[in-house]
XYZ file of C-alpha atoms in Angstrom:
714
model
C 216.313 193.332 120.192
C 212.889 194.915 120.826
C 211.169 191.661 119.794
C 213.352 189.666 122.238
C 212.567 192.076 125.089
C 208.825 191.898 124.387
C 208.935 188.105 124.362
C 210.754 187.980 127.683
C 208.319 190.445 129.241
C 205.351 188.334 128.087
C 206.854 185.163 129.521
C 207.525 186.866 132.841
C 203.963 188.184 132.963
C 202.497 184.726 132.336
C 204.736 183.146 134.969
C 203.748 185.726 137.587
C 200.085 185.422 136.694
C 200.216 181.606 136.877
C 202.053 181.716 140.211
C 199.754 184.179 141.970
C 196.672 182.833 140.204
C 197.450 179.350 141.468
C 197.768 180.700 145.010
C 194.494 182.628 144.774
C 192.383 179.884 143.218
C 190.912 177.213 145.462
C 191.077 173.653 144.109
C 187.658 172.362 143.083
C 186.874 168.641 142.714
C 186.320 167.737 139.093
C 182.873 166.790 137.856
C 182.675 163.021 137.301
C 180.295 161.313 134.870
C 176.970 160.432 136.481
C 177.787 157.731 138.996
C 175.516 158.658 141.883
C 171.798 159.348 142.125
C 170.434 161.480 144.945
C 166.732 161.200 145.854
C 165.456 163.956 148.118
C 162.942 162.654 150.639
C 162.608 165.565 153.041
C 163.615 169.193 153.399
C 162.767 171.073 156.554
C 161.946 173.906 156.645
C 160.896 174.685 153.075
C 161.130 178.433 153.697
C 163.260 180.209 156.274
C 161.588 182.510 158.784
C 162.727 184.504 161.786
C 162.157 181.444 164.015
C 164.193 179.002 161.868
C 167.338 177.633 163.496
C 168.534 174.798 161.268
C 168.096 173.478 157.732
C 167.808 169.727 157.280
C 167.850 167.739 154.028
C 167.518 163.974 153.943
C 167.139 161.270 151.330
C 169.199 158.480 149.857
C 172.065 158.064 147.445
C 172.331 155.200 144.963
C 175.443 154.071 143.095
C 174.270 153.978 139.451
C 177.734 153.408 138.002
C 179.948 150.352 137.584
C 182.611 151.350 140.116
C 182.776 151.216 143.894
C 182.479 154.656 145.525
C 184.333 155.522 148.719
C 184.381 158.318 151.323
C 181.046 159.881 150.353
C 180.506 163.297 151.970
C 177.866 165.986 151.621
C 177.695 169.705 152.306
C 175.307 172.581 151.592
C 176.379 175.638 149.620
C 174.475 178.912 149.393
C 174.606 181.622 146.764
C 173.924 185.343 146.844
C 170.400 186.778 146.966
C 168.654 186.706 143.577
C 167.742 190.197 142.396
C 166.877 189.797 138.680
C 164.791 187.467 136.525
C 167.937 186.452 134.672
C 169.663 185.461 137.909
C 166.565 183.512 138.886
C 166.545 181.579 135.600
C 170.268 180.836 135.885
C 169.756 179.620 139.456
C 166.998 177.252 138.326
C 169.377 175.908 135.692
C 172.154 175.563 138.284
C 174.638 177.888 136.609
C 174.987 180.552 139.332
C 177.791 180.433 141.947
C 176.862 178.895 145.303
C 179.913 179.690 147.381
C 178.752 182.705 149.410
C 178.256 180.394 152.413
C 179.481 176.798 152.696
C 178.825 174.246 155.438
C 181.250 171.601 156.666
C 181.271 168.218 154.921
C 179.222 165.522 156.640
C 180.000 161.837 156.094
C 177.384 159.860 154.168
C 178.982 156.411 153.956
C 182.473 154.994 153.722
C 181.833 152.584 150.820
C 178.996 152.255 148.312
C 179.087 149.281 145.945
C 177.505 149.466 142.435
C 173.715 149.265 142.732
C 173.747 149.842 146.498
C 172.000 152.690 148.342
C 172.690 154.547 151.570
C 170.748 157.131 153.597
C 171.835 160.762 153.440
C 171.074 163.231 156.196
C 172.579 166.663 156.730
C 171.570 169.342 159.226
C 173.146 172.756 159.007
C 172.775 175.421 161.733
C 171.683 178.710 160.257
C 174.692 180.386 161.826
C 176.487 179.028 158.744
C 174.066 180.728 156.364
C 173.459 184.331 157.454
C 171.253 186.182 154.948
C 171.345 189.952 155.392
C 167.804 190.427 154.073
C 164.796 188.462 152.926
C 164.740 187.081 149.391
C 165.328 183.958 147.322
C 168.744 182.273 147.455
C 170.367 179.467 145.413
C 171.073 176.306 147.388
C 173.342 173.439 146.288
C 173.525 169.968 147.811
C 177.081 168.915 146.929
C 178.034 165.236 147.274
C 181.706 164.326 146.878
C 183.509 160.993 146.952
C 186.254 158.867 145.474
C 185.337 156.484 142.634
C 187.406 153.326 142.300
C 190.499 153.916 140.115
C 189.978 157.675 140.469
C 190.507 160.681 142.709
C 188.287 162.971 144.780
C 185.359 164.177 142.647
C 181.896 165.685 142.798
C 179.581 162.703 142.293
C 176.172 164.420 142.511
C 174.878 167.965 142.814
C 171.312 169.061 143.387
C 170.372 172.700 142.814
C 167.267 174.229 144.331
C 166.009 177.599 145.526
C 165.442 178.655 149.122
C 162.930 181.411 150.021
C 163.863 183.460 153.086
C 160.723 185.146 154.455
C 162.385 186.358 157.646
C 165.948 186.686 158.947
C 166.606 183.833 161.403
C 166.970 185.170 164.943
C 165.523 188.593 164.125
C 162.085 190.133 164.382
C 159.542 188.938 161.815
C 158.990 191.471 159.003
C 155.728 193.365 158.642
C 153.146 192.202 156.134
C 153.550 193.451 152.594
C 151.500 196.514 151.686
C 150.019 194.709 148.675
C 149.566 191.011 147.969
C 149.819 189.302 144.592
C 146.481 188.012 143.339
C 147.242 184.326 142.827
C 145.434 181.867 140.541
C 146.652 178.344 139.731
C 145.958 176.177 136.707
C 145.824 172.563 137.937
C 146.579 170.390 134.873
C 144.998 166.973 134.280
C 146.204 165.328 131.105
C 147.889 162.104 130.049
C 151.642 161.554 129.783
C 151.226 160.526 126.132
C 148.129 159.341 124.246
C 147.653 155.654 125.082
C 144.828 154.730 122.673
C 145.819 151.898 120.325
C 142.440 151.346 118.650
C 138.970 152.595 119.438
C 136.799 151.859 116.394
C 133.257 153.128 115.963
C 130.940 151.388 118.489
C 133.755 149.039 119.579
C 135.746 148.423 122.753
C 138.709 150.587 123.654
C 142.184 149.046 123.333
C 145.175 150.812 124.911
C 148.848 150.526 123.994
C 149.694 149.712 127.615
C 148.197 149.955 131.105
C 150.131 153.058 132.148
C 146.892 154.974 132.723
C 145.829 152.424 135.330
C 149.116 153.084 137.151
C 148.526 156.857 136.937
C 145.006 156.471 138.395
C 146.122 154.135 141.205
C 147.390 155.106 144.658
C 150.652 157.013 144.235
C 150.018 157.505 140.530
C 150.464 160.902 138.929
C 146.805 161.632 138.157
C 145.649 160.211 141.477
C 148.118 162.436 143.329
C 146.962 165.583 141.539
C 143.352 164.950 142.559
C 144.217 163.980 146.159
C 146.432 167.032 146.633
C 143.641 169.351 145.499
C 141.230 167.599 147.878
C 143.463 168.495 150.842
C 142.696 172.209 150.484
C 138.930 171.946 150.012
C 138.606 173.040 153.642
C 140.479 176.243 152.727
C 137.835 177.922 150.540
C 139.996 180.895 149.632
C 142.971 178.865 148.376
C 140.722 176.225 146.792
C 138.964 178.980 144.854
C 142.301 179.926 143.296
C 142.557 176.503 141.611
C 141.223 176.250 138.073
C 141.281 172.697 136.717
C 142.744 172.448 133.211
C 141.388 169.197 131.810
C 142.146 167.270 128.626
C 138.843 166.074 127.075
C 140.598 163.073 125.531
C 141.809 161.921 128.952
C 138.275 162.124 130.351
C 136.726 160.240 127.415
C 139.386 157.494 127.636
C 139.089 157.082 131.418
C 135.294 157.027 131.073
C 135.608 154.204 128.507
C 138.065 152.378 130.798
C 135.475 152.365 133.579
C 133.254 150.142 131.406
C 136.038 147.651 130.647
C 138.834 147.839 128.110
C 141.642 145.847 126.519
C 145.409 146.302 126.595
C 147.616 145.448 123.642
C 150.318 142.882 124.316
C 152.738 140.948 122.161
C 149.950 138.432 121.522
C 146.189 138.756 121.885
C 144.904 141.808 123.815
C 144.193 141.232 127.508
C 141.648 142.805 129.828
C 142.939 145.990 131.460
C 143.135 146.173 135.244
C 142.019 149.784 135.651
C 138.215 149.685 135.305
C 137.487 150.178 139.023
C 140.372 152.641 139.365
C 138.852 154.697 136.538
C 135.425 154.716 138.210
C 136.834 155.885 141.554
C 139.054 158.542 139.996
C 136.234 159.966 137.875
C 133.928 160.057 140.913
C 136.571 161.951 142.930
C 137.240 164.370 140.090
C 133.536 164.968 139.502
C 133.078 165.925 143.149
C 136.216 168.084 143.056
C 135.259 170.199 140.036
C 131.584 170.557 140.944
C 130.730 174.245 140.595
C 134.410 175.072 140.206
C 136.529 176.815 137.568
C 137.483 174.453 134.754
C 139.135 175.198 131.416
C 139.699 172.719 128.583
C 142.961 171.795 126.960
C 142.857 170.936 123.267
C 141.816 167.329 122.641
C 144.792 165.077 123.543
C 146.691 168.299 124.324
C 147.271 168.658 120.591
C 149.787 171.188 119.321
C 147.435 173.335 117.259
C 150.267 174.894 115.270
C 151.191 171.397 114.034
C 147.569 170.623 113.158
C 147.400 173.894 111.239
C 150.224 172.645 109.002
C 148.276 169.528 107.940
C 147.073 170.033 104.378
C 143.866 168.908 102.713
C 144.757 169.429 99.092
C 146.339 172.864 98.786
C 144.640 174.244 101.903
C 145.130 173.603 105.612
C 142.587 171.216 107.110
C 140.957 173.680 109.492
C 138.474 171.013 110.611
C 141.230 169.307 112.611
C 142.033 172.440 114.632
C 138.339 173.153 115.120
C 137.690 169.620 116.357
C 140.667 169.681 118.716
C 139.520 173.004 120.193
C 135.824 172.159 120.551
C 135.555 169.001 122.653
C 133.994 170.409 125.819
C 130.846 168.272 125.502
C 132.600 165.269 127.070
C 133.515 167.366 130.136
C 129.895 168.358 130.570
C 128.635 164.798 130.027
C 131.107 162.870 132.197
C 132.016 165.428 134.878
C 128.771 167.386 134.863
C 130.969 170.482 134.728
C 130.578 173.619 132.644
C 133.969 174.948 131.446
C 134.686 178.653 131.218
C 132.957 179.619 127.994
C 134.968 179.946 124.752
C 138.297 179.524 126.574
C 141.217 177.224 125.743
C 144.693 176.526 127.141
C 146.728 175.414 124.093
C 150.426 174.600 123.979
C 152.781 175.677 121.233
C 153.404 178.904 119.301
C 150.674 181.361 118.373
C 150.972 181.428 114.573
C 148.510 183.353 112.418
C 146.932 180.243 110.851
C 146.139 178.739 114.256
C 144.801 181.991 115.664
C 142.513 182.477 112.669
C 141.103 178.960 112.956
C 140.555 179.312 116.707
C 138.571 182.476 116.101
C 136.444 180.665 113.509
C 135.899 177.847 116.018
C 134.363 180.311 118.484
C 137.312 180.591 120.898
C 137.540 184.047 122.456
C 140.177 183.666 125.189
C 143.365 181.630 125.156
C 145.763 181.024 128.033
C 149.457 181.007 127.190
C 152.913 181.637 128.647
C 153.785 185.311 129.111
C 156.939 184.886 126.981
C 154.760 183.990 123.979
C 153.335 187.508 123.868
C 155.023 190.891 124.146
C 153.593 194.183 125.305
C 154.650 197.512 126.720
C 152.342 196.862 129.678
C 152.751 194.444 132.590
C 151.648 190.995 131.418
C 149.436 189.756 134.231
C 145.856 190.677 133.305
C 144.185 189.662 130.000
C 145.388 191.494 126.899
C 143.912 191.856 123.423
C 145.975 190.055 120.789
C 146.777 192.510 118.011
C 145.314 191.665 114.613
C 142.811 189.171 116.031
C 139.563 189.078 117.983
C 141.210 186.958 120.681
C 142.014 187.792 124.275
C 145.095 186.300 125.963
C 145.472 185.466 129.648
C 149.248 185.333 130.282
C 150.753 182.716 132.592
C 153.944 183.710 134.398
C 156.675 181.940 132.406
C 159.315 182.375 135.146
C 157.190 180.421 137.634
C 156.362 177.832 134.956
C 160.067 177.331 134.291
C 160.746 176.770 137.990
C 157.931 174.227 138.274
C 159.141 172.422 135.150
C 162.554 171.523 136.547
C 161.382 167.939 137.088
C 160.896 167.496 133.333
C 164.592 168.074 132.658
C 166.601 164.822 132.624
C 169.430 164.582 135.131
C 171.093 161.326 136.105
C 172.740 162.768 139.186
C 169.605 163.680 141.136
C 165.881 163.083 141.283
C 164.385 166.380 140.174
C 160.577 165.934 140.374
C 160.754 166.419 144.134
C 162.519 169.751 143.579
C 159.955 171.307 141.244
C 157.534 172.195 144.051
C 160.337 173.788 146.093
C 161.473 175.889 143.158
C 157.863 176.772 142.408
C 157.399 178.069 145.960
C 160.561 180.141 145.559
C 159.326 181.566 142.244
C 155.939 182.517 143.697
C 157.643 184.166 146.676
C 159.989 186.014 144.313
C 157.072 187.304 142.221
C 155.019 188.114 145.326
C 157.555 190.556 146.746
C 160.866 188.851 147.576
C 162.404 189.891 144.278
C 164.000 193.287 143.962
C 161.625 195.771 142.387
C 158.520 193.580 142.946
C 156.625 196.446 144.567
C 153.449 195.960 142.529
C 152.966 192.198 142.208
C 149.571 192.505 140.472
C 147.952 189.266 139.265
C 150.014 186.093 139.248
C 148.724 183.147 137.186
C 150.689 179.974 137.898
C 150.708 176.984 135.553
C 152.670 173.826 136.462
C 153.841 171.537 133.645
C 150.956 169.956 131.771
C 152.222 166.511 132.763
C 153.340 167.458 136.259
C 154.925 164.489 138.023
C 155.734 165.853 141.477
C 155.069 163.282 144.256
C 151.937 163.668 146.374
C 153.794 164.857 149.527
C 155.443 167.594 147.456
C 152.116 168.710 145.995
C 150.557 168.879 149.450
C 153.562 170.738 150.880
C 153.396 173.296 148.105
C 149.677 173.986 148.639
C 150.048 174.209 152.418
C 152.956 176.606 152.067
C 150.785 178.799 149.860
C 148.361 178.986 152.792
C 151.269 180.329 154.871
C 152.029 182.853 152.117
C 148.399 183.992 152.312
C 148.558 184.477 156.075
C 151.752 186.530 155.678
C 150.038 188.834 153.184
C 152.255 187.812 150.268
C 149.458 186.415 148.097
C 145.714 186.767 147.859
C 144.116 183.721 146.182
C 141.477 184.680 143.599
C 139.432 182.824 141.010
C 140.929 182.657 137.526
C 137.453 182.680 136.032
C 137.004 186.330 137.006
C 140.150 187.275 135.098
C 139.268 185.157 132.051
C 135.937 186.892 131.677
C 137.227 190.442 132.273
C 137.977 193.016 129.579
C 141.582 193.341 128.326
C 143.677 196.088 129.857
C 146.261 196.335 127.065
C 147.291 195.011 123.653
C 150.038 192.477 122.924
C 151.759 190.936 119.918
C 152.495 187.220 119.442
C 156.076 186.247 120.207
C 157.974 183.099 119.221
C 160.340 181.686 121.842
C 163.575 179.788 121.294
C 161.794 176.662 122.541
C 159.158 177.046 119.821
C 161.873 177.115 117.180
C 163.696 174.147 118.721
C 160.580 171.969 118.869
C 159.082 172.971 115.503
C 157.804 169.871 113.633
C 159.768 168.595 110.674
C 158.425 168.620 107.137
C 158.534 164.806 107.239
C 156.203 164.772 110.238
C 153.646 167.193 108.809
C 153.925 165.351 105.489
C 153.098 162.045 107.200
C 150.087 163.651 108.881
C 148.955 165.126 105.571
C 149.140 161.700 103.905
C 146.903 160.214 106.596
C 144.464 163.121 106.419
C 144.257 162.871 102.616
C 143.486 159.155 102.862
C 140.757 159.870 105.444
C 139.193 162.477 103.159
C 139.329 160.217 100.110
C 137.861 157.280 102.008
C 135.049 159.429 103.430
C 134.132 160.704 99.958
C 133.675 157.088 98.791
C 131.120 156.351 101.542
C 127.392 156.993 101.545
C 124.724 156.437 104.188
C 123.156 153.001 103.851
C 119.383 153.042 104.124
C 119.360 150.064 106.491
C 122.311 150.861 108.836
C 121.801 154.661 108.877
C 125.387 155.344 109.989
C 126.978 158.587 108.861
C 130.416 158.281 107.224
C 131.734 161.095 109.428
C 130.909 159.044 112.538
C 132.769 156.060 111.130
C 135.999 157.964 110.404
C 135.855 160.077 113.584
C 138.155 157.641 115.500
C 140.760 158.000 112.736
C 140.637 161.787 112.944
C 140.940 161.498 116.733
C 144.013 159.340 116.228
C 145.451 161.925 113.860
C 144.918 164.668 116.449
C 146.523 162.498 119.149
C 149.573 162.178 116.897
C 150.142 165.933 117.309
C 150.014 165.887 121.117
C 152.618 168.159 122.657
C 153.552 165.179 124.840
C 155.436 163.635 121.904
C 158.015 166.456 122.044
C 159.599 165.009 125.174
C 158.393 161.398 124.951
C 160.498 160.634 121.867
C 159.900 157.774 119.459
C 159.758 159.897 116.306
C 157.157 159.866 113.559
C 156.230 156.145 113.818
C 155.408 156.461 117.531
C 153.263 159.555 117.043
C 151.438 158.516 113.869
C 151.370 154.731 114.282
C 147.982 154.484 115.980
C 146.336 156.896 113.527
C 147.616 154.769 110.647
C 146.437 151.680 112.490
C 142.904 153.066 112.886
C 142.813 153.895 109.170
C 144.057 150.442 108.195
C 141.520 148.756 110.483
C 138.731 150.548 108.639
C 139.972 150.251 105.063
C 140.762 146.553 105.557
C 137.053 145.859 105.984
C 136.471 146.522 102.284
C 138.253 144.292 99.825
C 138.338 141.441 97.314
C 137.522 137.942 98.535
C 140.425 135.580 97.863
C 139.329 132.804 95.447
C 139.501 129.214 96.645
C 140.058 127.660 93.207
C 141.659 128.276 89.826
C 139.482 129.763 87.078
C 139.387 128.387 83.518
C 138.540 130.812 80.779
C 135.956 129.138 78.554
C 136.955 131.387 75.689
C 139.734 133.778 74.877
C 137.674 136.706 76.148
C 135.737 135.514 79.197
C 134.774 137.708 82.176
C 136.594 137.169 85.489
C 134.145 136.810 88.422
C 135.428 138.949 91.336
C 133.649 138.942 94.715
C 133.722 142.290 96.497
C 133.151 142.419 100.262
C 132.098 145.339 102.486
C 131.891 144.750 106.250
C 131.264 148.422 107.078
C 127.851 149.845 108.077
C 127.964 152.266 105.120
C 127.878 151.794 101.365
C 131.274 152.172 99.707
C 132.069 152.987 96.086
C 135.126 151.060 94.941
C 137.360 150.809 91.915
C 138.697 147.398 90.829
C 142.322 147.334 89.703
C 144.391 144.611 87.949
C 148.142 144.187 88.331
C 150.831 141.648 87.424
C 148.605 140.423 84.584
C 151.169 139.515 81.928
C 149.370 137.650 79.136
C 145.992 139.189 80.015
C 144.329 142.497 79.387
C 141.086 144.156 80.395
C 138.760 144.527 77.424
C 136.990 147.651 78.719
C 137.585 150.336 81.305
C 136.413 148.996 84.676
C 133.705 151.251 86.084
C 133.453 152.062 89.842
C 130.997 149.902 91.776
C 129.006 150.618 94.951
C 128.856 147.868 97.568
C 126.000 148.075 100.097
C 126.708 147.990 103.839
C 127.617 144.591 105.286
C 127.289 142.884 101.912
C 129.128 140.995 99.189
C 128.685 141.651 95.519
C 130.139 139.926 92.472
C 131.553 141.925 89.619
C 132.399 140.422 86.234
C 135.610 141.917 84.943
C 135.910 141.416 81.161
C 139.419 140.217 80.332
C 141.117 138.619 77.381
C 143.921 136.057 77.208
C 146.706 137.070 74.860
C 148.041 133.535 74.803
C 147.150 130.048 75.925
C 148.440 128.739 79.250
C 148.308 129.628 82.941
C 148.160 133.122 84.368
C 148.138 134.928 87.709
C 146.564 138.319 88.208
C 146.430 140.531 91.322
C 143.037 142.122 91.911
C 142.803 145.043 94.336
C 140.315 147.678 95.408
C 140.660 151.400 95.966
C 138.420 154.387 96.293
C 137.770 156.230 93.020
C 140.311 158.841 94.207
C 143.018 156.214 94.747
C 143.088 155.263 98.447
C 143.851 151.543 98.768
C 141.236 149.321 100.393
C 141.776 145.892 101.900
C 144.455 143.511 100.737
C 145.267 142.289 97.241
C 143.721 138.980 96.099
C 145.672 136.698 93.752
C 143.708 134.903 91.025
C 145.076 131.891 89.110
C 143.703 131.384 85.581
C 144.159 128.951 82.728
C 143.084 129.220 79.081
C 143.227 126.917 76.062
C 141.703 129.527 73.800
C 143.176 132.496 72.022
C 141.605 135.790 72.417
C 140.208 137.779 69.452
C 143.250 139.992 69.205
C 145.599 137.011 69.360
C 143.545 135.215 66.710
C 143.599 138.232 64.390
C 147.333 138.603 64.853
C 147.818 134.885 64.158
C 145.652 134.956 60.976
C 147.403 138.060 59.683
C 150.792 136.530 60.417
C 149.764 133.284 58.723
C 148.460 135.113 55.666
C 151.669 137.086 55.427
C 153.721 133.910 55.712
C 151.624 132.217 53.006
C 151.981 135.216 50.715
C 155.743 135.363 51.140
C 156.094 131.623 50.631
C 153.957 131.722 47.447
C 156.008 134.611 46.118
C 159.236 132.731 46.732
C 157.910 129.562 45.015
C 156.750 131.628 42.046
C 160.181 133.207 41.659
C 161.917 129.814 41.774
C 159.625 128.378 39.047
C 160.207 131.437 36.918
C 163.986 131.194 37.357
C 163.904 127.441 36.466
C 162.071 128.085 33.166
C 164.531 130.783 32.260
C 167.455 128.386 32.772
C 165.953 125.765 30.422
C 165.585 128.256 27.630
């Protein structure tokens, strides 16, 4: 009876809860699969002040699905003021509620066919959104509609952050008592390494002509330079920029300016970016003249990955050292002197990498603040415990906001939002966040491959000028901070992203295989007295290719191990293929059972190479003696007589190959066809012994028969 009563009570409770819950809950349109793309073209104003009256957002929507969309409408939704770093991060990710204030829906278009686009424009009076105090607020652009064969649904949603510097309609607030000292790293690096081949003293060949597009009007690299040029007339803000430059990018663009090739499905073609490269380098050279500049590792290599590459049982520290010490090209091409012994690497700070960087002469590294931990505020340089290194932290919250464009989203175009969110993050750190009473130093680092459009870059920099005038920020040179003494001590810290993007054992194993082959090949080379080329110079392009394979760009570019390591393997193959066995043009006849095989060895390299001849698939033949290694002079052919013996008469084929004495394959295998009418010494001995044995057995049998016959007669 008690069990029945309890069951009835539970059912009643659920019914009441469902009834009243259904009345309290407001129906929300379901989230449809990505059918609509929203490209933001304009947002005005970017920050709200006491004189703001409306908020306007315009752009276009595109039907990216396979169904007709009807009754498209848009509205703006605002969330509550952000008061904690966690709320800020959740707002950037679009997971915080945005229903504190909601505007009316505005019609976008009645019908949108697949592939078609339509303009979107919404203006909301700020009587709809009434913030009680200044701060940073979540903002959602919510686009609803009806897909064919479906019901009302949310088709696209764009989250961004809105700084409120003054309450609309009220008196402007006083200036802050203390401004944040702002410095900005302005990154210049390639999307992914584009070098296909670049042999010693040979013309550069690129995988594609993407770099030419990046250097052209509207291209990513062109936009970054042009945006920085727009604030050269603002000395204070311009001083806050410190250009973070990839030496590999500069060396490649410099080579492009002299003419280059682009790999195609057939023969390489001449690249179109030579003049673009010249103009871009000239603009950059003028921009960085006498200015703060810090190097990235060569090709923006992930030094923790390079540290895992083995040379025998030990890590190949030369790779990390080379990647961290390529500032000479910046001095030569840009006539710029980088901040001494400073590097901005990407990736985790593991002990092996830190030790190698110290050995390479690096004294200060720049890294995200979430990669170090300390009891002190992480804004000024700190000493890294257990090392001789100093660390300049970059605000990871601002970096996350600026990186929103790197996160794929089919429903909206995010690169245009990254600058807006970055402005909100800087405002939050500079005093609009609760508890930000002592902003201190704020070092801002956009994504290394920042792809915000030029208008967005310019808007962001101009808004920072407004922040300066309002007393929120005080632009300062990063160089002063990089060269100052540490104020505290910090420990390395591994983030969840570091664990998620850690390289696989297969990847580091593939890199180790390439590095081992490079080492073995180098050990087989010697300087030729006529060419006077050092082996290290000859293999340098292969090592560069190996370093490019570890670029942090490959984490998001995809393509796996073949994409990352393919060009390094290609450079190695191009070099090793220049040493090999010349394919014979005729069949050889062995004049005796044990005649030497004449093998022509070819070396087209400008160094002498010691090689080892190897025989394979030689059934019916054998080498009489161990084949000794042979040195081939630079750019020469030499014949080597390989003593062999035929084990039978007839025709033979034998594969002849070359390798270094340590086993690295060189060139391609040559197939020799042989014929012999003679028996070799071993075959002859075996035949004589077999014949003698047969004769002995036959004689014995005849003797026994004669003996048995005589016995029968008796």
